[in-house]
PDB file of C-alpha atoms in Angstrom:
ATOM      1  CA  MET K   1      20.086 -21.921  -4.761  1.00 43.00           C
ATOM      2  CA  HIS K   2      16.169 -21.674  -4.826  1.00 46.00           C
ATOM      3  CA  HIS K   3      14.024 -19.886  -2.041  1.00 52.00           C
ATOM      4  CA  ASN K   4      10.500 -21.514  -1.985  1.00 54.00           C
ATOM      5  CA  PHE K   5       7.425 -19.735  -1.773  1.00 54.00           C
ATOM      6  CA  PRO K   6       5.656 -20.407   1.537  1.00 56.00           C
ATOM      7  CA  PHE K   7       2.349 -21.856   0.048  1.00 55.00           C
ATOM      8  CA  SER K   8       4.111 -24.069  -2.593  1.00 56.00           C
ATOM      9  CA  ASP K   9       7.090 -26.191  -3.415  1.00 61.00           C
ATOM     10  CA  THR K  10       8.085 -24.226  -6.622  1.00 61.00           C
ATOM     11  CA  PRO K  11      10.857 -21.778  -6.513  1.00 67.00           C
ATOM     12  CA  ILE K  12       9.738 -17.755  -5.849  1.00 68.00           C
ATOM     13  CA  PRO K  13       9.034 -16.371  -9.620  1.00 69.00           C
ATOM     14  CA  ILE K  14      11.030 -13.407 -10.064  1.00 68.00           C
ATOM     15  CA  SER K  15       9.416 -12.084 -13.459  1.00 69.00           C
ATOM     16  CA  GLY K  16       6.230 -11.987 -14.990  1.00 71.00           C
ATOM     17  CA  PHE K  17       2.743 -11.468 -13.462  1.00 68.00           C
ATOM     18  CA  THR K  18       1.720 -15.193 -13.917  1.00 71.00           C
ATOM     19  CA  SER K  19       3.416 -18.606 -14.881  1.00 71.00           C
ATOM     20  CA  PRO K  20       3.719 -19.527 -18.594  1.00 70.00           C
ATOM     21  CA  ASP K  21       0.264 -20.216 -20.350  1.00 65.00           C
ATOM     22  CA  ALA K  22       0.906 -23.744 -20.639  1.00 55.00           C
ATOM     23  CA  ILE K  23       0.937 -23.926 -16.800  1.00 65.00           C
ATOM     24  CA  TYR K  24      -1.430 -21.297 -16.098  1.00 61.00           C
ATOM     25  CA  ASP K  25      -4.511 -22.693 -18.404  1.00 68.00           C
ATOM     26  CA  ARG K  26      -4.411 -26.088 -16.501  1.00 69.00           C
ATOM     27  CA  GLU K  27      -4.701 -24.483 -13.250  1.00 70.00           C
ATOM     28  CA  THR K  28      -7.907 -24.325 -11.256  1.00 78.00           C
ATOM     29  CA  SER K  29      -9.122 -20.772 -10.172  1.00 79.00           C
ATOM     30  CA  TYR K  30      -7.556 -21.056  -6.664  1.00 80.00           C
ATOM     31  CA  GLN K  31      -4.434 -22.311  -8.261  1.00 77.00           C
ATOM     32  CA  ARG K  32      -4.543 -19.347 -10.549  1.00 76.00           C
ATOM     33  CA  VAL K  33      -5.248 -16.856  -7.447  1.00 80.00           C
ATOM     34  CA  LEU K  34      -2.087 -18.269  -5.739  1.00 80.00           C
ATOM     35  CA  ASP K  35       0.061 -18.152  -9.056  1.00 78.00           C
ATOM     36  CA  ILE K  36      -0.696 -14.304  -9.403  1.00 78.00           C
ATOM     37  CA  PHE K  37       0.003 -13.967  -5.633  1.00 81.00           C
ATOM     38  CA  GLU K  38       3.353 -16.009  -6.032  1.00 79.00           C
ATOM     39  CA  HIS K  39       4.227 -13.490  -8.788  1.00 78.00           C
ATOM     40  CA  ILE K  40       2.966 -10.208  -7.251  1.00 80.00           C
ATOM     41  CA  TRP K  41       4.093 -10.345  -3.626  1.00 82.00           C
ATOM     42  CA  LEU K  42       8.148  -9.957  -4.280  1.00 83.00           C
ATOM     43  CA  PRO K  43       7.492  -6.594  -6.454  1.00 83.00           C
ATOM     44  CA  LEU K  44       4.898  -5.265  -3.858  1.00 82.00           C
ATOM     45  CA  ALA K  45       7.258  -5.659  -1.060  1.00 83.00           C
ATOM     46  CA  ALA K  46       9.727  -3.717  -3.202  1.00 82.00           C
ATOM     47  CA  ILE K  47       7.171  -0.811  -3.900  1.00 82.00           C
ATOM     48  CA  MET K  48       6.497  -0.858  -0.158  1.00 81.00           C
ATOM     49  CA  TYR K  49       9.842  -0.976   1.150  1.00 80.00           C
ATOM     50  CA  GLY K  50      10.751   2.645  -0.229  1.00 74.00           C
ATOM     51  CA  SER K  51       8.344   4.203   2.279  1.00 79.00           C
ATOM     52  CA  LEU K  52       8.502   1.790   4.997  1.00 83.00           C
ATOM     53  CA  ALA K  53      10.947   3.741   6.967  1.00 83.00           C
ATOM     54  CA  SER K  54       9.326   7.233   6.559  1.00 84.00           C
ATOM     55  CA  GLN K  55       6.071   5.700   7.550  1.00 87.00           C
ATOM     56  CA  ALA K  56       7.718   4.131  10.381  1.00 89.00           C
ATOM     57  CA  ARG K  57       9.389   7.402  11.517  1.00 91.00           C
ATOM     58  CA  LEU K  58       6.003   9.289  11.063  1.00 90.00           C
ATOM     59  CA  SER K  59       4.151   6.819  13.066  1.00 90.00           C
ATOM     60  CA  ARG K  60       6.475   7.008  16.013  1.00 92.00           C
ATOM     61  CA  THR K  61       6.244  10.738  16.052  1.00 92.00           C
ATOM     62  CA  ALA K  62       2.324  10.842  15.905  1.00 91.00           C
ATOM     63  CA  VAL K  63       2.371   8.121  18.634  1.00 91.00           C
ATOM     64  CA  LEU K  64       4.534  10.079  20.887  1.00 92.00           C
ATOM     65  CA  GLU K  65       2.870  13.338  20.229  1.00 92.00           C
ATOM     66  CA  VAL K  66      -0.647  11.982  21.126  1.00 89.00           C
ATOM     67  CA  LEU K  67       1.241  10.306  24.385  1.00 89.00           C
ATOM     68  CA  ARG K  68       2.179  13.755  25.570  1.00 90.00           C
ATOM     69  CA  GLN K  69      -1.432  15.096  25.328  1.00 89.00           C
ATOM     70  CA  ASP K  70      -3.448  15.921  28.740  1.00 90.00           C
ATOM     71  CA  TYR K  71      -6.244  13.521  28.005  1.00 88.00           C
ATOM     72  CA  VAL K  72      -3.796  10.474  27.707  1.00 88.00           C
ATOM     73  CA  ARG K  73      -2.199  11.424  31.022  1.00 89.00           C
ATOM     74  CA  THR K  74      -5.675  11.982  32.642  1.00 90.00           C
ATOM     75  CA  ALA K  75      -6.888   8.557  31.362  1.00 88.00           C
ATOM     76  CA  TRP K  76      -3.739   7.043  33.078  1.00 87.00           C
ATOM     77  CA  ALA K  77      -4.668   8.934  36.203  1.00 90.00           C
ATOM     78  CA  LYS K  78      -8.160   7.767  36.416  1.00 89.00           C
ATOM     79  CA  GLY K  79      -6.572   4.125  36.145  1.00 88.00           C
ATOM     80  CA  ALA K  80      -8.019   2.950  32.828  1.00 86.00           C
ATOM     81  CA  ALA K  81      -6.778  -0.048  31.237  1.00 89.00           C
ATOM     82  CA  PRO K  82      -3.528   0.273  29.399  1.00 86.00           C
ATOM     83  CA  PHE K  83      -5.271  -1.576  26.585  1.00 88.00           C
ATOM     84  CA  THR K  84      -7.974   0.748  26.541  1.00 87.00           C
ATOM     85  CA  ILE K  85      -5.691   3.858  26.515  1.00 87.00           C
ATOM     86  CA  LEU K  86      -3.550   2.798  23.802  1.00 87.00           C
ATOM     87  CA  TYR K  87      -6.205   1.709  21.488  1.00 85.00           C
ATOM     88  CA  LYS K  88      -8.957   4.370  22.030  1.00 82.00           C
ATOM     89  CA  HIS K  89      -7.023   7.417  22.797  1.00 83.00           C
ATOM     90  CA  VAL K  90      -3.507   6.877  21.557  1.00 87.00           C
ATOM     91  CA  GLY K  91      -3.931   4.348  18.381  1.00 84.00           C
ATOM     92  CA  ARG K  92      -6.916   6.117  17.240  1.00 83.00           C
ATOM     93  CA  ASN K  93      -5.392   9.570  17.272  1.00 84.00           C
ATOM     94  CA  ALA K  94      -2.424   8.765  15.613  1.00 87.00           C
ATOM     95  CA  ALA K  95      -3.546   6.981  12.914  1.00 86.00           C
ATOM     96  CA  ILE K  96      -5.194  10.003  11.666  1.00 85.00           C
ATOM     97  CA  THR K  97      -1.900  11.240  10.745  1.00 85.00           C
ATOM     98  CA  ILE K  98      -0.503   8.032   9.436  1.00 86.00           C
ATOM     99  CA  VAL K  99      -3.628   7.506   7.312  1.00 86.00           C
ATOM    100  CA  THR K 100      -3.322  10.826   5.541  1.00 84.00           C
ATOM    101  CA  SER K 101       0.526  10.316   4.981  1.00 84.00           C
ATOM    102  CA  ILE K 102      -0.614   6.948   3.115  1.00 83.00           C
ATOM    103  CA  ALA K 103      -3.081   8.364   1.072  1.00 81.00           C
ATOM    104  CA  GLY K 104      -0.459  11.108  -0.046  1.00 77.00           C
ATOM    105  CA  SER K 105       2.162   8.745  -0.790  1.00 78.00           C
ATOM    106  CA  LEU K 106      -0.115   6.680  -3.700  1.00 75.00           C
ATOM    107  CA  GLY K 107       1.098   9.089  -6.449  1.00 71.00           C
ATOM    108  CA  ILE K 108       4.590   8.517  -5.236  1.00 74.00           C
ATOM    109  CA  VAL K 109       3.976   4.843  -5.276  1.00 76.00           C
ATOM    110  CA  LEU K 110       3.028   5.125  -8.649  1.00 73.00           C
ATOM    111  CA  GLY K 111       6.057   7.204  -9.923  1.00 72.00           C
ATOM    112  CA  GLY K 112       8.266   4.325  -8.850  1.00 74.00           C
ATOM    113  CA  SER K 113       6.292   1.711 -10.084  1.00 79.00           C
ATOM    114  CA  LEU K 114       8.347   1.947 -13.378  1.00 78.00           C
ATOM    115  CA  ILE K 115      11.514   0.908 -11.870  1.00 82.00           C
ATOM    116  CA  VAL K 116       9.891  -2.267  -9.804  1.00 83.00           C
ATOM    117  CA  GLU K 117       8.072  -3.120 -13.202  1.00 83.00           C
ATOM    118  CA  THR K 118      11.267  -3.073 -15.242  1.00 81.00           C
ATOM    119  CA  LEU K 119      13.113  -5.482 -12.345  1.00 81.00           C
ATOM    120  CA  PHE K 120      10.552  -7.886 -12.061  1.00 82.00           C
ATOM    121  CA  GLY K 121       9.470  -7.952 -15.844  1.00 80.00           C
ATOM    122  CA  ILE K 122       5.788  -6.676 -15.293  1.00 82.00           C
ATOM    123  CA  ASN K 123       4.170  -4.635 -18.155  1.00 82.00           C
ATOM    124  CA  GLY K 124       2.186  -2.445 -15.960  1.00 80.00           C
ATOM    125  CA  PHE K 125       0.989   1.408 -15.414  1.00 80.00           C
ATOM    126  CA  GLY K 126       4.649   2.637 -15.239  1.00 81.00           C
ATOM    127  CA  LYS K 127       5.957   0.810 -18.369  1.00 83.00           C
ATOM    128  CA  PHE K 128       2.577   1.991 -19.984  1.00 84.00           C
ATOM    129  CA  PHE K 129       3.419   5.623 -19.323  1.00 85.00           C
ATOM    130  CA  TYR K 130       7.171   5.319 -20.087  1.00 86.00           C
ATOM    131  CA  ASP K 131       6.341   3.792 -23.459  1.00 87.00           C
ATOM    132  CA  ALA K 132       3.905   6.676 -23.797  1.00 89.00           C
ATOM    133  CA  VAL K 133       6.644   9.230 -23.438  1.00 89.00           C
ATOM    134  CA  ILE K 134       9.035   7.769 -25.303  1.00 92.00           C
ATOM    135  CA  ASN K 135       6.565   7.447 -28.572  1.00 93.00           C
ATOM    136  CA  ARG K 136       5.203  11.081 -27.708  1.00 93.00           C
ATOM    137  CA  ASP K 137       1.831   9.775 -27.450  1.00 91.00           C
ATOM    138  CA  TYR K 138       0.207  12.771 -25.822  1.00 93.00           C
ATOM    139  CA  ASN K 139      -3.319  11.404 -25.522  1.00 93.00           C
ATOM    140  CA  VAL K 140      -1.988   8.494 -23.435  1.00 90.00           C
ATOM    141  CA  ILE K 141       0.381  10.695 -21.399  1.00 89.00           C
ATOM    142  CA  MET K 142      -2.542  13.052 -20.684  1.00 92.00           C
ATOM    143  CA  PHE K 143      -4.561  10.040 -19.793  1.00 89.00           C
ATOM    144  CA  SER K 144      -1.891   8.668 -17.487  1.00 84.00           C
ATOM    145  CA  ALA K 145      -1.242  11.724 -15.564  1.00 85.00           C
ATOM    146  CA  LEU K 146      -5.509  11.959 -15.105  1.00 89.00           C
ATOM    147  CA  ALA K 147      -5.731   8.125 -13.839  1.00 84.00           C
ATOM    148  CA  GLY K 148      -2.805   8.944 -11.508  1.00 82.00           C
ATOM    149  CA  SER K 149      -4.391  12.141 -10.328  1.00 85.00           C
ATOM    150  CA  LEU K 150      -7.730  10.211  -9.943  1.00 87.00           C
ATOM    151  CA  LEU K 151      -6.148   7.537  -8.130  1.00 83.00           C
ATOM    152  CA  THR K 152      -4.436   9.904  -5.654  1.00 84.00           C
ATOM    153  CA  LEU K 153      -7.798  11.728  -4.971  1.00 87.00           C
ATOM    154  CA  LEU K 154      -9.477   8.493  -4.480  1.00 87.00           C
ATOM    155  CA  GLY K 155      -6.583   7.731  -1.770  1.00 85.00           C
ATOM    156  CA  TYR K 156      -7.820  11.197  -0.045  1.00 86.00           C
ATOM    157  CA  LEU K 157     -11.468  10.188  -0.300  1.00 88.00           C
ATOM    158  CA  VAL K 158     -10.699   6.845   1.377  1.00 87.00           C
ATOM    159  CA  ALA K 159      -8.676   8.629   3.925  1.00 86.00           C
ATOM    160  CA  ASP K 160     -11.176  11.049   4.629  1.00 85.00           C
ATOM    161  CA  ILE K 161     -13.734   8.052   5.222  1.00 86.00           C
ATOM    162  CA  ALA K 162     -11.450   6.336   7.452  1.00 84.00           C
ATOM    163  CA  TYR K 163     -11.289   9.602   9.467  1.00 83.00           C
ATOM    164  CA  THR K 164     -14.950   9.041  10.233  1.00 83.00           C
ATOM    165  CA  LEU K 165     -14.231   5.375  11.354  1.00 82.00           C
ATOM    166  CA  LEU K 166     -11.130   6.511  13.636  1.00 79.00           C
ATOM    167  CA  ASP K 167     -12.618   9.930  15.132  1.00 74.00           C
ATOM    168  CA  PRO K 168     -16.077   9.618  16.050  1.00 69.00           C
ATOM    169  CA  ARG K 169     -16.502  13.352  16.464  1.00 72.00           C
ATOM    170  CA  LEU K 170     -15.931  13.729  12.612  1.00 69.00           C
ATOM    171  CA  THR K 171     -18.803  13.232  10.245  1.00 66.00           C
ATOM    172  CA  LEU K 172     -19.116  12.749   6.377  1.00 60.00           C
ATOM    173  CA  GLU K 173     -21.490  15.899   6.223  1.00 62.00           C
TER     174      GLU K 173
END
């Protein structure tokens, strides 16, 4: 029994990053992008699925906490439109907590990538790091740790920039 990918009539690929070279070389640029997407969406879903429950629980807690704030009750009492209250007051303030959590989980995703890469037959960062550890290649191990640290810091930088978009009281200064 084969399941088909939504954009094509071919079965869902379960290994590799692209189709075999004989097929990939004949495709147009648009078909190549779709081919990569067909191969990568299942591993991405597997990586994201692991943190989905904790993100959902954190989101719920953040929204409930903001809903209890006085300024939200005041907005309801003044008769503000529900969309305005939920978007401007609740959504933006709850999103700050959620963005912080997502930025902090980037390092965890890198750590879990080895398992997903092994399952789906993808040679990626996790496999690269694992092979370096097995071969005792200390330079590659240090580079991988540095790259993971830089990606985590980049995640926090993007989160800080997102804060200024979510909360106008904050500035980049």
